[in-house]
């Protein structure tokens, strides 16, 4: 009888652990599916200040082939003020795009940041 009770207890613990692991796996898969389905994602690889009024950036954009992506970059002055902004459209039918972009500024920029990327909603 004691052996049966021990086996029952072991089975209950094993079942609870397996159930918890299955629940965690389903939750992880669902979360990854929902959050991983961004229409466009970009990365700022590098930037260079070319002059007092111009900055060049290298962007890497990942999107589906049929998606038209729009990425926004902004340039910053030494005080942190925004001195330039540009929206760039990626219409290429590729899922991975590497490109150089030039941004005009109102004064010398010392920084550039990728604000974000999204799918285009219009033409």
PDB file of C-alpha atoms in Angstrom:
ATOM      1  CA  UNK A   1       0.000   0.000   0.000  1.00  0.00           C
ATOM      2  CA  UNK A   2       2.770   2.413   0.837  1.00  0.00           C
ATOM      3  CA  UNK A   3       4.419   1.604  -2.495  1.00  0.00           C
ATOM      4  CA  UNK A   4       1.178   2.332  -4.358  1.00  0.00           C
ATOM      5  CA  UNK A   5       0.797   5.650  -2.560  1.00  0.00           C
ATOM      6  CA  UNK A   6       4.388   6.537  -3.433  1.00  0.00           C
ATOM      7  CA  UNK A   7       3.815   5.652  -7.106  1.00  0.00           C
ATOM      8  CA  UNK A   8       0.617   7.723  -7.157  1.00  0.00           C
ATOM      9  CA  UNK A   9       2.423  10.668  -5.634  1.00  0.00           C
ATOM     10  CA  UNK A  10       5.316  10.342  -8.122  1.00  0.00           C
ATOM     11  CA  UNK A  11       2.862  10.178 -11.032  1.00  0.00           C
ATOM     12  CA  UNK A  12       1.007  13.248  -9.783  1.00  0.00           C
ATOM     13  CA  UNK A  13       4.259  15.228  -9.450  1.00  0.00           C
ATOM     14  CA  UNK A  14       5.451  14.083 -12.874  1.00  0.00           C
ATOM     15  CA  UNK A  15       2.107  14.981 -14.439  1.00  0.00           C
ATOM     16  CA  UNK A  16       2.141  18.417 -12.815  1.00  0.00           C
ATOM     17  CA  UNK A  17       5.680  19.105 -14.028  1.00  0.00           C
ATOM     18  CA  UNK A  18       4.909  17.968 -17.566  1.00  0.00           C
ATOM     19  CA  UNK A  19       1.692  19.998 -17.608  1.00  0.00           C
ATOM     20  CA  UNK A  20       3.551  23.098 -16.426  1.00  0.00           C
ATOM     21  CA  UNK A  21       6.270  22.586 -19.040  1.00  0.00           C
ATOM     22  CA  UNK A  22       3.658  22.157 -21.792  1.00  0.00           C
ATOM     23  CA  UNK A  23       1.846  25.307 -20.667  1.00  0.00           C
ATOM     24  CA  UNK A  24       5.133  27.265 -20.671  1.00  0.00           C
ATOM     25  CA  UNK A  25       5.981  26.007 -24.159  1.00  0.00           C
ATOM     26  CA  UNK A  26       2.559  26.965 -25.547  1.00  0.00           C
ATOM     27  CA  UNK A  27       2.763  30.400 -23.896  1.00  0.00           C
ATOM     28  CA  UNK A  28       6.251  30.995 -25.299  1.00  0.00           C
ATOM     29  CA  UNK A  29       5.250  29.874 -28.800  1.00  0.00           C
ATOM     30  CA  UNK A  30       2.157  32.094 -28.763  1.00  0.00           C
ATOM     31  CA  UNK A  31       4.035  35.136 -27.513  1.00  0.00           C
ATOM     32  CA  UNK A  32       6.804  34.652 -30.079  1.00  0.00           C
ATOM     33  CA  UNK A  33       4.249  34.250 -32.852  1.00  0.00           C
ATOM     34  CA  UNK A  34       2.370  37.431 -31.917  1.00  0.00           C
ATOM     35  CA  UNK A  35       5.350  39.683 -31.177  1.00  0.00           C
ATOM     36  CA  UNK A  36       7.599  38.248 -33.876  1.00  0.00           C
ATOM     37  CA  UNK A  37       5.252  39.157 -36.724  1.00  0.00           C
ATOM     38  CA  UNK A  38       6.405  42.724 -37.176  1.00  0.00           C
ATOM     39  CA  UNK A  39       5.918  43.931 -40.714  1.00  0.00           C
ATOM     40  CA  UNK A  40       9.324  45.629 -40.819  1.00  0.00           C
ATOM     41  CA  UNK A  41      12.348  45.792 -38.572  1.00  0.00           C
ATOM     42  CA  UNK A  42      15.433  47.943 -38.984  1.00  0.00           C
ATOM     43  CA  UNK A  43      18.906  48.346 -37.551  1.00  0.00           C
ATOM     44  CA  UNK A  44      21.230  51.328 -37.719  1.00  0.00           C
ATOM     45  CA  UNK A  45      24.604  49.866 -38.688  1.00  0.00           C
ATOM     46  CA  UNK A  46      26.665  53.074 -38.771  1.00  0.00           C
ATOM     47  CA  UNK A  47      26.516  56.788 -39.482  1.00  0.00           C
ATOM     48  CA  UNK A  48      28.977  59.486 -40.471  1.00  0.00           C
ATOM     49  CA  UNK A  49      28.692  63.278 -40.333  1.00  0.00           C
ATOM     50  CA  UNK A  50      29.757  64.391 -43.814  1.00  0.00           C
ATOM     51  CA  UNK A  51      29.402  68.158 -43.303  1.00  0.00           C
ATOM     52  CA  UNK A  52      27.674  70.732 -41.095  1.00  0.00           C
ATOM     53  CA  UNK A  53      24.424  70.034 -42.975  1.00  0.00           C
ATOM     54  CA  UNK A  54      24.654  66.366 -44.009  1.00  0.00           C
ATOM     55  CA  UNK A  55      24.781  62.972 -42.272  1.00  0.00           C
ATOM     56  CA  UNK A  56      24.993  59.600 -43.971  1.00  0.00           C
ATOM     57  CA  UNK A  57      23.599  56.456 -42.356  1.00  0.00           C
ATOM     58  CA  UNK A  58      23.793  52.769 -43.222  1.00  0.00           C
ATOM     59  CA  UNK A  59      20.547  50.954 -42.495  1.00  0.00           C
ATOM     60  CA  UNK A  60      19.649  47.284 -42.562  1.00  0.00           C
ATOM     61  CA  UNK A  61      15.937  46.542 -42.954  1.00  0.00           C
ATOM     62  CA  UNK A  62      14.205  43.157 -42.658  1.00  0.00           C
ATOM     63  CA  UNK A  63      10.703  42.792 -44.060  1.00  0.00           C
ATOM     64  CA  UNK A  64       8.637  40.397 -46.112  1.00  0.00           C
ATOM     65  CA  UNK A  65       9.114  40.595 -49.883  1.00  0.00           C
ATOM     66  CA  UNK A  66       5.657  42.041 -50.513  1.00  0.00           C
ATOM     67  CA  UNK A  67       5.855  44.646 -47.740  1.00  0.00           C
ATOM     68  CA  UNK A  68       6.724  48.274 -48.410  1.00  0.00           C
ATOM     69  CA  UNK A  69       8.542  49.489 -45.309  1.00  0.00           C
ATOM     70  CA  UNK A  70       9.059  53.020 -44.018  1.00  0.00           C
ATOM     71  CA  UNK A  71      11.860  53.750 -41.565  1.00  0.00           C
ATOM     72  CA  UNK A  72      12.330  57.048 -39.742  1.00  0.00           C
ATOM     73  CA  UNK A  73      15.749  58.383 -38.750  1.00  0.00           C
ATOM     74  CA  UNK A  74      16.558  61.564 -36.894  1.00  0.00           C
ATOM     75  CA  UNK A  75      19.775  63.480 -36.328  1.00  0.00           C
ATOM     76  CA  UNK A  76      20.797  65.110 -33.068  1.00  0.00           C
ATOM     77  CA  UNK A  77      22.934  68.117 -32.221  1.00  0.00           C
ATOM     78  CA  UNK A  78      25.577  68.166 -29.490  1.00  0.00           C
ATOM     79  CA  UNK A  79      22.908  69.422 -27.065  1.00  0.00           C
ATOM     80  CA  UNK A  80      20.549  66.594 -27.941  1.00  0.00           C
ATOM     81  CA  UNK A  81      18.133  68.649 -30.028  1.00  0.00           C
ATOM     82  CA  UNK A  82      16.703  67.171 -33.193  1.00  0.00           C
ATOM     83  CA  UNK A  83      18.298  68.862 -36.201  1.00  0.00           C
ATOM     84  CA  UNK A  84      17.042  66.601 -38.982  1.00  0.00           C
ATOM     85  CA  UNK A  85      14.515  63.874 -39.691  1.00  0.00           C
ATOM     86  CA  UNK A  86      13.783  61.686 -42.689  1.00  0.00           C
ATOM     87  CA  UNK A  87      11.342  58.924 -43.606  1.00  0.00           C
ATOM     88  CA  UNK A  88      12.802  56.375 -46.000  1.00  0.00           C
ATOM     89  CA  UNK A  89      10.631  54.028 -48.100  1.00  0.00           C
ATOM     90  CA  UNK A  90      11.854  50.528 -48.932  1.00  0.00           C
ATOM     91  CA  UNK A  91       9.916  49.199 -51.911  1.00  0.00           C
ATOM     92  CA  UNK A  92      12.401  46.550 -53.034  1.00  0.00           C
ATOM     93  CA  UNK A  93      10.861  43.076 -53.344  1.00  0.00           C
ATOM     94  CA  UNK A  94      13.486  41.600 -51.010  1.00  0.00           C
ATOM     95  CA  UNK A  95      13.282  40.495 -47.393  1.00  0.00           C
ATOM     96  CA  UNK A  96      16.666  41.972 -46.429  1.00  0.00           C
ATOM     97  CA  UNK A  97      17.788  45.436 -47.592  1.00  0.00           C
ATOM     98  CA  UNK A  98      21.110  47.155 -46.842  1.00  0.00           C
ATOM     99  CA  UNK A  99      21.306  50.786 -47.918  1.00  0.00           C
ATOM    100  CA  UNK A 100      23.008  54.132 -47.377  1.00  0.00           C
ATOM    101  CA  UNK A 101      20.780  57.146 -46.658  1.00  0.00           C
ATOM    102  CA  UNK A 102      21.675  60.830 -46.594  1.00  0.00           C
ATOM    103  CA  UNK A 103      19.903  63.122 -44.122  1.00  0.00           C
ATOM    104  CA  UNK A 104      20.021  66.919 -44.374  1.00  0.00           C
ATOM    105  CA  UNK A 105      20.302  68.843 -41.122  1.00  0.00           C
ATOM    106  CA  UNK A 106      19.671  72.392 -39.954  1.00  0.00           C
ATOM    107  CA  UNK A 107      23.000  72.459 -38.074  1.00  0.00           C
ATOM    108  CA  UNK A 108      25.912  70.118 -37.344  1.00  0.00           C
ATOM    109  CA  UNK A 109      24.742  66.743 -36.116  1.00  0.00           C
ATOM    110  CA  UNK A 110      26.769  64.564 -33.771  1.00  0.00           C
ATOM    111  CA  UNK A 111      24.304  61.697 -33.518  1.00  0.00           C
ATOM    112  CA  UNK A 112      21.768  59.791 -35.551  1.00  0.00           C
ATOM    113  CA  UNK A 113      19.162  57.352 -34.344  1.00  0.00           C
ATOM    114  CA  UNK A 114      16.721  55.023 -36.004  1.00  0.00           C
ATOM    115  CA  UNK A 115      13.342  55.997 -34.589  1.00  0.00           C
ATOM    116  CA  UNK A 116      11.642  52.907 -36.000  1.00  0.00           C
ATOM    117  CA  UNK A 117      10.341  50.995 -38.992  1.00  0.00           C
ATOM    118  CA  UNK A 118       6.789  50.089 -39.980  1.00  0.00           C
ATOM    119  CA  UNK A 119       4.880  48.897 -42.991  1.00  0.00           C
ATOM    120  CA  UNK A 120       3.615  51.623 -45.309  1.00  0.00           C
ATOM    121  CA  UNK A 121      -0.137  52.064 -45.330  1.00  0.00           C
ATOM    122  CA  UNK A 122      -0.398  54.137 -48.487  1.00  0.00           C
ATOM    123  CA  UNK A 123       1.149  54.345 -51.950  1.00  0.00           C
TER     124      UNK A 123
END
